[in-house]
Short mmCIF file of C-alpha atoms in Angstrom, two decimals:
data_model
loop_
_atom_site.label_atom_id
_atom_site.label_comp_id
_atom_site.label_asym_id
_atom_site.label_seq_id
_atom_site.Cartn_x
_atom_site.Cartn_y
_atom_site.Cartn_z
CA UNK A 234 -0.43 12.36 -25.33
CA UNK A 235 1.47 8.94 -25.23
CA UNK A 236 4.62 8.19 -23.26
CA UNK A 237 7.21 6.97 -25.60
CA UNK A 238 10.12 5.15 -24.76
CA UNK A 239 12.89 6.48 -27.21
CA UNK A 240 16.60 5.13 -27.61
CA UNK A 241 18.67 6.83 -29.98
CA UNK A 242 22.34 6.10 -30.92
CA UNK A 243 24.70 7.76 -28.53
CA UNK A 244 26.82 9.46 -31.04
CA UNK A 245 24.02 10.37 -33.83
CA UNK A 246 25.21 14.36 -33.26
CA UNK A 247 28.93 13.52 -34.93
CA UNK A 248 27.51 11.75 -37.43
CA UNK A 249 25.09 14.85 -38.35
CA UNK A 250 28.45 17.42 -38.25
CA UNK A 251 30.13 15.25 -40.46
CA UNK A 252 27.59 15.20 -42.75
CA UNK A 253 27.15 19.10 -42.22
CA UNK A 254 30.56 19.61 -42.68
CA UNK A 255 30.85 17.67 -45.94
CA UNK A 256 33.16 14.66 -44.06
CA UNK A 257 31.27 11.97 -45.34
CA UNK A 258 28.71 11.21 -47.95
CA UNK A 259 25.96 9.24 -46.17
CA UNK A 260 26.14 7.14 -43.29
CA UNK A 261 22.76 5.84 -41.04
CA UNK A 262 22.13 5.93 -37.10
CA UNK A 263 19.57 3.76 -35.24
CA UNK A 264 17.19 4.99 -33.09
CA UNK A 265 14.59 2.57 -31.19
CA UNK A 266 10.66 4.41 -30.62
CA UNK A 267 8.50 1.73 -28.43
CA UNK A 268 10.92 -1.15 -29.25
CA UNK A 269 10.71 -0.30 -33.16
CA UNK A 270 14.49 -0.30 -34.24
CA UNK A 271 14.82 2.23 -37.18
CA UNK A 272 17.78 2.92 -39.15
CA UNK A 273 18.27 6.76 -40.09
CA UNK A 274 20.31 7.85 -43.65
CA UNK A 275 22.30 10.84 -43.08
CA UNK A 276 23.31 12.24 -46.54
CA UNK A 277 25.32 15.19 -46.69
CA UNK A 278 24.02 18.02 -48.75
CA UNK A 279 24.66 21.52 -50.49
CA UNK A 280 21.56 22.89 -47.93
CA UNK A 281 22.86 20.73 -44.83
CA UNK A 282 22.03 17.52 -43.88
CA UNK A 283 19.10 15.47 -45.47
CA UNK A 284 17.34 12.67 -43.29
CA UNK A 285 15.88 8.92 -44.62
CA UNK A 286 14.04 6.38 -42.82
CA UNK A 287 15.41 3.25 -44.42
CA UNK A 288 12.81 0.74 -43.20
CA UNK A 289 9.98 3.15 -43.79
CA UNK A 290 9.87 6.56 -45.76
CA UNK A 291 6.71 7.50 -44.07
CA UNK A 292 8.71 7.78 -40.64
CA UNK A 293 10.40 11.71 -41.18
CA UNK A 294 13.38 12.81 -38.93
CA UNK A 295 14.15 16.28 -39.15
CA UNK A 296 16.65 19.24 -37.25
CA UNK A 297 14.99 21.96 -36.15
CA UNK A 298 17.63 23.92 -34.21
CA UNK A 299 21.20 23.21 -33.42
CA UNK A 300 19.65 21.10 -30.12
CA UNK A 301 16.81 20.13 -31.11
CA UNK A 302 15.72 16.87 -33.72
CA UNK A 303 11.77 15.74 -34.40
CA UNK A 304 10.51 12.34 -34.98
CA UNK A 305 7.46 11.40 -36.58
CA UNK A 306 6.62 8.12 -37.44
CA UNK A 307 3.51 8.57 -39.70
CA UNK A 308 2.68 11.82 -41.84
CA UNK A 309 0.45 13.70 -39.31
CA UNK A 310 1.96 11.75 -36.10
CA UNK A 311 3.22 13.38 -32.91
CA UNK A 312 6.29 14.54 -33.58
CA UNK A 313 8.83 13.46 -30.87
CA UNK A 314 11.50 15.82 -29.65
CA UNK A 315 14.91 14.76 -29.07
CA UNK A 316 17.24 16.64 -26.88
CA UNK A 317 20.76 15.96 -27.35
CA UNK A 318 23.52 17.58 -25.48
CA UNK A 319 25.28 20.71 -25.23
CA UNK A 320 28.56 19.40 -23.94
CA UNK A 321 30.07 16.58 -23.23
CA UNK A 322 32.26 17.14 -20.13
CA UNK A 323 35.28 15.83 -19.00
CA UNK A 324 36.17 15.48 -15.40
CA UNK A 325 39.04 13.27 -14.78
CA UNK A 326 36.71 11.18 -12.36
CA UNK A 327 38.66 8.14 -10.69
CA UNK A 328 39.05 4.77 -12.72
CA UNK A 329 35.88 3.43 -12.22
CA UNK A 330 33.74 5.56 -10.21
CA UNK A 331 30.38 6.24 -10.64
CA UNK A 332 29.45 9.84 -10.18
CA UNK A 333 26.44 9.86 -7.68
CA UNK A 334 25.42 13.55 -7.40
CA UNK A 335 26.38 17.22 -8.89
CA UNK A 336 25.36 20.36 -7.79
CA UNK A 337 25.99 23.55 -10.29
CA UNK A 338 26.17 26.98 -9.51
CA UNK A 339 26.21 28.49 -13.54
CA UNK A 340 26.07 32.32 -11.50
CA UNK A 341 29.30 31.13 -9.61
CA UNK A 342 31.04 29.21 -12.43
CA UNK A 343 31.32 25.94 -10.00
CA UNK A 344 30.27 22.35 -10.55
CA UNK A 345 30.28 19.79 -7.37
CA UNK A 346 30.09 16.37 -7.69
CA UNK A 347 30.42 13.05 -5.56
CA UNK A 348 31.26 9.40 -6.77
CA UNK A 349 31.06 5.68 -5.83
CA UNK A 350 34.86 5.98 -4.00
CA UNK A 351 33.59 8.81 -1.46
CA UNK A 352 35.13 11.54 -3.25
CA UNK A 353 34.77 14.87 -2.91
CA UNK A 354 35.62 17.48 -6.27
CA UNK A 355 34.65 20.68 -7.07
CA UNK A 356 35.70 21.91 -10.76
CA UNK A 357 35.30 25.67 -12.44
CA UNK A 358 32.78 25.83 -15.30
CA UNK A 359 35.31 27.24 -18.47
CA UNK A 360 33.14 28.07 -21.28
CA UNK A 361 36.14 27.69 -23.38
CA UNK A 362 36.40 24.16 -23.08
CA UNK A 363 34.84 21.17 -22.50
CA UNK A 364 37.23 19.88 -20.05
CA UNK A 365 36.40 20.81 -16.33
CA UNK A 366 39.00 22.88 -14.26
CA UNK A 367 39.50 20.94 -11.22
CA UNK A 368 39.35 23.23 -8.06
CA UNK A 369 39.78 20.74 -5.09
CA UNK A 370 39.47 17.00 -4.95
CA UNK A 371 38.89 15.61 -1.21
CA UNK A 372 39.39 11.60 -1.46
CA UNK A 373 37.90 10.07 1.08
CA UNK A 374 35.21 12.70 2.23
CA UNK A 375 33.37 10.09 3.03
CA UNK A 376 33.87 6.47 3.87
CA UNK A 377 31.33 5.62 1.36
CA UNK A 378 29.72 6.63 -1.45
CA UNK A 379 28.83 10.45 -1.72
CA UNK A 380 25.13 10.26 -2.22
CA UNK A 381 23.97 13.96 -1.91
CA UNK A 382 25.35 17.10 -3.10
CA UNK A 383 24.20 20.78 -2.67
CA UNK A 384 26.15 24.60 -3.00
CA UNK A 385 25.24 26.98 -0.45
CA UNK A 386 23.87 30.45 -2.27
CA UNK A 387 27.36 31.82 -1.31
CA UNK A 388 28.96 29.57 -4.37
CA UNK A 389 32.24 29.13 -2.11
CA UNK A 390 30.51 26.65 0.82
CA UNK A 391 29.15 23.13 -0.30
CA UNK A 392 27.47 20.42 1.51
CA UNK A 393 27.45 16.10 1.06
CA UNK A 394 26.03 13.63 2.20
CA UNK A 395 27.28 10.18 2.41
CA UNK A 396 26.40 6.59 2.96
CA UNK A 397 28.40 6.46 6.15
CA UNK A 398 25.21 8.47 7.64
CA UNK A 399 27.11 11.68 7.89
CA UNK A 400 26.73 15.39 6.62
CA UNK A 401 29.73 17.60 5.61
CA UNK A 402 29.89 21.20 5.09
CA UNK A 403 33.09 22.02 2.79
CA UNK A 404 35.09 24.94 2.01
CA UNK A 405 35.65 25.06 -2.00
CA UNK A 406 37.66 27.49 -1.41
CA UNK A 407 40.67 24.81 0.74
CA UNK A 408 39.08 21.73 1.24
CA UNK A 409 38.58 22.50 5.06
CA UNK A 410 35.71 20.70 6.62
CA UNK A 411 34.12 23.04 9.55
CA UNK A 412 31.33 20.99 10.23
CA UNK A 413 30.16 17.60 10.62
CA UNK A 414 26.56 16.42 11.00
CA UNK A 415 25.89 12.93 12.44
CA UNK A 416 24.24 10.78 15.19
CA UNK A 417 20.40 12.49 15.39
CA UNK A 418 19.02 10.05 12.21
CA UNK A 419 20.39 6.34 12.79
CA UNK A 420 19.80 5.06 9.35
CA UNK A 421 20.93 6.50 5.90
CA UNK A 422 20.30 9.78 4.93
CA UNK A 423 18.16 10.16 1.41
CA UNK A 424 17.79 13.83 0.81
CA UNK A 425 18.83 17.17 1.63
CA UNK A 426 17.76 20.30 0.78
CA UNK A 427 18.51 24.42 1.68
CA UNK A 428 16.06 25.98 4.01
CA UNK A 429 15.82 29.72 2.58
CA UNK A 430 18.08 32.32 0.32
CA UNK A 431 20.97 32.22 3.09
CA UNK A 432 21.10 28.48 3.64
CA UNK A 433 21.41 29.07 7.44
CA UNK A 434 19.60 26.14 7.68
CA UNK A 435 19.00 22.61 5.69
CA UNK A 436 16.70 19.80 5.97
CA UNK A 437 17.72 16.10 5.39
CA UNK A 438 15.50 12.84 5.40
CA UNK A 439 16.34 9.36 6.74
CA UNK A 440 15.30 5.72 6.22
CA UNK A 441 14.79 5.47 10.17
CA UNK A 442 11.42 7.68 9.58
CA UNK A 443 12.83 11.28 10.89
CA UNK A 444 13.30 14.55 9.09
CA UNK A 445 16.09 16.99 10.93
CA UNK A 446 16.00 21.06 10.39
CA UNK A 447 20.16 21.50 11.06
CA UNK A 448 22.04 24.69 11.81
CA UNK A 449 25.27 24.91 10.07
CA UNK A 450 26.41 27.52 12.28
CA UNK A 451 26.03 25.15 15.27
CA UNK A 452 26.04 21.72 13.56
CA UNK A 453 22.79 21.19 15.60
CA UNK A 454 20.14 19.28 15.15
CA UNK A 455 17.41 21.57 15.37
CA UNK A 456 14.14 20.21 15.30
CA UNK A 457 12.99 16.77 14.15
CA UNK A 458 9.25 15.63 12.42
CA UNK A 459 8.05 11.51 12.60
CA UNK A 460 4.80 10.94 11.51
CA UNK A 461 2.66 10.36 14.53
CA UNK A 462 1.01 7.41 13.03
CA UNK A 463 4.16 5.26 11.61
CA UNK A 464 7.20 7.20 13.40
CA UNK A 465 9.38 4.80 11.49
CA UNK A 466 8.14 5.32 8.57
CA UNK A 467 11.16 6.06 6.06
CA UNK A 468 11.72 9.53 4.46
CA UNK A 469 12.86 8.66 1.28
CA UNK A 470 12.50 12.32 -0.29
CA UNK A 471 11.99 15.68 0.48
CA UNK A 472 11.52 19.33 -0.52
CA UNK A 473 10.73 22.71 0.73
CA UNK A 474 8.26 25.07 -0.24
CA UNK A 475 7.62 28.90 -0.11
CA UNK A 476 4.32 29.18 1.62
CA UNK A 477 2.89 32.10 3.26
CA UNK A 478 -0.25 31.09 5.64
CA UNK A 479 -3.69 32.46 6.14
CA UNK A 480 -2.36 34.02 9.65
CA UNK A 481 1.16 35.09 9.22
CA UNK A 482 3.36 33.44 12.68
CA UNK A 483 6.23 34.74 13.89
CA UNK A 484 9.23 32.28 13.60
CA UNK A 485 8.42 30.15 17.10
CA UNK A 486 10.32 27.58 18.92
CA UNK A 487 9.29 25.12 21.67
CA UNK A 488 11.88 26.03 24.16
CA UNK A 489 14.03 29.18 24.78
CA UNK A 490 17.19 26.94 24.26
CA UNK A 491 16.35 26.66 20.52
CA UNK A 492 15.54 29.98 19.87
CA UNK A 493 18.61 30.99 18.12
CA UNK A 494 18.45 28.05 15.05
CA UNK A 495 15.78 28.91 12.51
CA UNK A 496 16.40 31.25 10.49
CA UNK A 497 14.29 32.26 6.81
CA UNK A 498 11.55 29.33 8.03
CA UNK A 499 8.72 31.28 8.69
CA UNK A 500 6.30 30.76 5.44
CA UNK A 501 7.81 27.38 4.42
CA UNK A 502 6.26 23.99 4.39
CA UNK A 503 8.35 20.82 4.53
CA UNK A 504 7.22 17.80 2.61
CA UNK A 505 8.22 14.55 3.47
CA UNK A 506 8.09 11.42 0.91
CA UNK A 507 7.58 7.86 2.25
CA UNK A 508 8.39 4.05 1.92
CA UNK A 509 4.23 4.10 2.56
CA UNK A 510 3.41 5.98 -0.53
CA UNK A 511 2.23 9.27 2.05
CA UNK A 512 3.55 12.68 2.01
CA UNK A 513 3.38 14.73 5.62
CA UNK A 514 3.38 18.03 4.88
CA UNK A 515 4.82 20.45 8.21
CA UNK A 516 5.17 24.17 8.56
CA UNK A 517 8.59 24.79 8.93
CA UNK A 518 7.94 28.21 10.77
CA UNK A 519 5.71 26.70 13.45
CA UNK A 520 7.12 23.54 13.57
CA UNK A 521 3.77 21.64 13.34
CA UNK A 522 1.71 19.49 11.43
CA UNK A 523 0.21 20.43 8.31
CA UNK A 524 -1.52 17.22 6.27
CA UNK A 525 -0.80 14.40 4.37
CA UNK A 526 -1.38 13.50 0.88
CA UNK A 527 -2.12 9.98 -0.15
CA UNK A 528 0.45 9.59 -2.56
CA UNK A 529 -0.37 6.20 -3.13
CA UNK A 530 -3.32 4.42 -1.88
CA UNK A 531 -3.70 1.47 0.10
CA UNK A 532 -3.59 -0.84 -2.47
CA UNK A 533 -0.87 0.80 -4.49
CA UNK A 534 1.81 0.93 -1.83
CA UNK A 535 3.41 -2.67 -2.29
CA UNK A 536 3.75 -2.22 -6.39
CA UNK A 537 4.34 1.30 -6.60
CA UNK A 538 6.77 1.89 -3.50
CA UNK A 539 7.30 4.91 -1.62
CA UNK A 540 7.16 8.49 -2.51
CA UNK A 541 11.20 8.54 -4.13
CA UNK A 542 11.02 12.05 -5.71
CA UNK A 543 9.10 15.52 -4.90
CA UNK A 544 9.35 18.73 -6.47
CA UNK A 545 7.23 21.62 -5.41
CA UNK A 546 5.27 23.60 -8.23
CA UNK A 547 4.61 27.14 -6.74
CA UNK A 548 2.11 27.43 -3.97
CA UNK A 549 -0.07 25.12 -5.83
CA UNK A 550 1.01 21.69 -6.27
CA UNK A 551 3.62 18.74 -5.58
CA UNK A 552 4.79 16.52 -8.52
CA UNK A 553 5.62 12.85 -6.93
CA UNK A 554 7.84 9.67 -8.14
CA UNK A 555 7.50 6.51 -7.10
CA UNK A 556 10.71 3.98 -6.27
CA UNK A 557 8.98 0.52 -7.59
CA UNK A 558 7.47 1.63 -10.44
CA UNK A 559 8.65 4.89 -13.33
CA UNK A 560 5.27 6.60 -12.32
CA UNK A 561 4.87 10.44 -11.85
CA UNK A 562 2.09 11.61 -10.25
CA UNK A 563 0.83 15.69 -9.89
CA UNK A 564 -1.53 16.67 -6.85
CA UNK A 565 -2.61 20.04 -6.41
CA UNK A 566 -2.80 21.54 -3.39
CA UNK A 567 -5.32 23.33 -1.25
CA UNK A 568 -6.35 24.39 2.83
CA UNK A 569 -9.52 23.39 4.24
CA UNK A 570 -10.24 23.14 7.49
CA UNK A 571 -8.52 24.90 10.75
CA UNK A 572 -4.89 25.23 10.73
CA UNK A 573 -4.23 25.53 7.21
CA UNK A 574 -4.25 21.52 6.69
CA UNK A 575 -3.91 20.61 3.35
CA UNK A 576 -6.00 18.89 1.15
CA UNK A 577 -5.42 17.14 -2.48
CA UNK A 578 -6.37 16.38 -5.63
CA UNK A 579 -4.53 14.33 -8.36
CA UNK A 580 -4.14 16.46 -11.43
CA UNK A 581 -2.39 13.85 -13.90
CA UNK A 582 -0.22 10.46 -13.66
CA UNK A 583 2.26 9.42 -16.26
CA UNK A 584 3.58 5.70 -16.32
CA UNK A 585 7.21 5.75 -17.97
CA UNK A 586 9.11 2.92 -19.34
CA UNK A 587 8.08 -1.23 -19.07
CA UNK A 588 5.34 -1.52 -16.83
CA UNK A 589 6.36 -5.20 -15.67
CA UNK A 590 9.94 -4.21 -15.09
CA UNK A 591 10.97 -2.65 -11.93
CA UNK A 592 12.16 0.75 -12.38
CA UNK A 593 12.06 4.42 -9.35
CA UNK A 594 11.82 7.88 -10.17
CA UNK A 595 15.11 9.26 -9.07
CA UNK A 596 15.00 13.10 -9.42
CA UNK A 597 12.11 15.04 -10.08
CA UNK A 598 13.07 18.84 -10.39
CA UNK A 599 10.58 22.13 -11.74
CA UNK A 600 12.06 24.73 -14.58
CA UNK A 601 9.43 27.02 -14.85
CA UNK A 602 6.23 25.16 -16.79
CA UNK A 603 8.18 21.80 -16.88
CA UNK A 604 9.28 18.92 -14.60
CA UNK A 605 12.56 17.63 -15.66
CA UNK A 606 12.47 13.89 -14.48
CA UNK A 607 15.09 11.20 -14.42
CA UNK A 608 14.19 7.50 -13.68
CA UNK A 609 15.85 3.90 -14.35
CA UNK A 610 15.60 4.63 -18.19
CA UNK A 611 14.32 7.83 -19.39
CA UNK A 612 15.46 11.16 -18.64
CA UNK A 613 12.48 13.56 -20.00
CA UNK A 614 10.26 16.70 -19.82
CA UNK A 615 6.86 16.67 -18.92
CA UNK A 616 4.36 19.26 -19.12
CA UNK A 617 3.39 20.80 -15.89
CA UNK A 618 -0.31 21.47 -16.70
CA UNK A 619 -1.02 18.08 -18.02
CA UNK A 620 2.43 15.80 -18.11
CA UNK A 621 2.56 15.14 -21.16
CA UNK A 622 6.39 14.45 -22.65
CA UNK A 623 7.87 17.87 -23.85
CA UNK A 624 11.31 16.76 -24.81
CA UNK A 625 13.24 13.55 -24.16
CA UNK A 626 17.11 13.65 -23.46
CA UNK A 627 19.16 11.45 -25.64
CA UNK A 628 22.88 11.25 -26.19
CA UNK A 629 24.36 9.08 -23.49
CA UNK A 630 25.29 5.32 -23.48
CA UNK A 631 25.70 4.93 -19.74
CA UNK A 632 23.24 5.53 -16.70
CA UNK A 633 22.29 8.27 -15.26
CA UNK A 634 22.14 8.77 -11.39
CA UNK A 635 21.40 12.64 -11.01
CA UNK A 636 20.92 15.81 -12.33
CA UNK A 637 21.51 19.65 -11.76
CA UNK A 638 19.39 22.90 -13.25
CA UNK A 639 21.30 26.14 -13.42
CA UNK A 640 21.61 29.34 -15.52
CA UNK A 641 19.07 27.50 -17.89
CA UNK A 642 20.92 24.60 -18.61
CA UNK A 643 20.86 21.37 -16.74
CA UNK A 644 23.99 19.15 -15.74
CA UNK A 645 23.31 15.28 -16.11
CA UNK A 646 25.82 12.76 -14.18
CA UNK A 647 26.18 9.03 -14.35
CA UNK A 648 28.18 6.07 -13.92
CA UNK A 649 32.11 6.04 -15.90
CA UNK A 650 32.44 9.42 -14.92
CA UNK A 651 29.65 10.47 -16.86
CA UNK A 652 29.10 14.58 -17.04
CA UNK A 653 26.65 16.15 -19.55
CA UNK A 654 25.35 19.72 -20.01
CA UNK A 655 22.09 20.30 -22.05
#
């Protein structure tokens, strides 16, 4: 099925409860399929809200649940889905900031997010309104901008990560700061990610080419994976997988000094995504190497970029995104060979958006047979099986820079103080 690149007009929703509630008569909305600009009639109407293409009355748009519009623009046509939001939510963000990251807990009723100024704020989630319930703001938790956010399983501990090449660990409870991560990755850090249901330990990836297993207890660096054959090769992504091997190790440690920081890694792979276009793939329990998958190949490296964005799928394959180039790739996964190393084979590739222009996956995320995807200008499901475009997210007039999946909905941030719930 195609890719489509779909533009809709950031307020069509209150025009359709108007007309639902009988406040106007008819009024139209644009919305722009492939670079065709449309205009949509919206005509109030004793059975709810009737649709009109003006331009062209074989092009249908139609509601088919209180989220959900379709979009075909020829009788018989693929019908596009179009997801607007849920909520529109308010955070009192600082005069100008750009909200970089959120984290949501929906089973803890907390929100986390980190901005442009290096603020810290955590907020309760109060279904009874649309404005968030700030809990704690910490101005100035970093000296830069806040470029990684994540909620420890607990819902009352949260971690960030900054531009000033640091990694906090935050009590949303008072603000406190127990812990402070720095000095074992000397260039900026690009992802982080929970190690296990307990969160004893986290990963996080750096632009100087290392990968660091911490210990929050400790603030230690634990262990730390280069590739052998381009040590500075940049991590610019990252993500952890439930894996149990062939032959089931014991959690192991090189020295008797270390033996006390790894805790829930036994049965996990690390993958590592970078500037090259390669992914190394390590076992977390052992502490070794386990593969590599060629992302991108040789000749693909310079227009595509590196390996921005990986999400794990199961046991059984990776879904990559590229930082040159809106391209998502799926690989699956298999063993071959002693030591478990793993082998690959690409499943399916989507190219998103203008293929001259210069666009990067940011976030690539899994929600159970979907990838949820966000790059430069589309923000979109895709079909795990084959990638083709489920839904596409519409509503918003600004860009987006993140995104958060909990309880079944997911939590979309952006610059202007931008919060969304879908």
């Amino acid at each position: 099925m195609k890719f489509h690149t779909v533009d809709i007009q950031a307020d069509f929703l209150a025009v359709v409860n108007d007309a639902l509630n009988g406040k106007i008569d008819e009024e139209t909305i644009w919305v722009r399929v492939d670079g065709r600009s449309l205009r949509i009639a919206v005509k109030s109407g004793a059975d709810g809200a009737g649709y009109r293409c003006v331009e062209d009355p074989a092009v249908t748009f139609a509601q088919v649940s209180a989220r959900r519009f379709e979009l075909a623009l020829a009788p018989g046509a693929e019908r596009v889905v179009l997801r607007p939001p849920k909520a529109y939510l308010f955070a009192d963000a600082d005069a100008g900031a750009s909200i970089n990251c959120v984290a949501v807990s929906a089973e803890h009723a907390v929100a986390v997010t980190g901005d442009s100024n290096g603020t810290l704020s955590s907020f309760s989630l109060d279904r009874d309104s649309v404005r968030l319930a700030r809990r704690l703001r910490l101005a100035d938790a970093h000296m830069s901008d806040v470029t990684a956010v994540l909620i420890f399983p607990s819902g009352s501990v949260a971690l960030s990560a900054g531009l000033d090449y640091t990694i906090k660990i935050w009590s949303l409870a008072d603000g406190s700061c127990p812990r402070t991560m720095r000095g074992a990755q000397k260039g900026r850090i690009t992802a982080v990610s929970l190690v296990g249901a307990r969160g004893r330990n986290f990963v996080s990836a750096s632009l100087d080419g290392s990968a660091c297993i911490w210990e929050c207890g400790s603030a230690q660096c634990a262990h730390t994976f280069r590739r052998v054959r381009k040590p500075q090769d940049p991590v610019l992504s990252l993500a952890v997988q439930d894996y149990q091997p062939a032959a089931p190790a014991p959690e192991m440690s090189h020295s008797p000094e270390d033996s006390g920081l790894f805790f829930e890694c036994a049965g996990k792979r690390l993958f590592c995504g970078h500037g090259s276009g390669t992914v190394t793939v390590w076992d977390l329990g052992r502490r070794t190497f386990a593969g590599e998958v060629q992302a991108a190949e040789s000749g693909e490296a310079d227009s595509l970029g590196g390996v921005n964005a990986i999400a794990v799928a199961g046991r059984e394959s990776i879904v990559v995104g590229f930082e040159k180039k809106a391209v998502v790739r799926c690989f699956d996964l298999g063993a071959c060979g002693a030591g478990d190393k793993i082998s690959s084979r690409l499943r399916w590739e989507v190219a998103m958006g203008n293929a001259e222009g210069e666009q990067e996956i940011k976030k690539l995320e899994i929600s159970g047979d979907t990838v949820v995807c966000l790059s430069t200008d589309e923000f979109v499901t895709l079909n795990i099986s084959d990638g083709s475009a489920n839904e596409y997210f519409v509503g918003y007039d600004s860009v987006l820079n993140d995104f958060s999946i909990s309880g079944g909905n997911i939590f979309a941030c952006g610059k202007e103080g931008l919060l969304l719930e879908y």
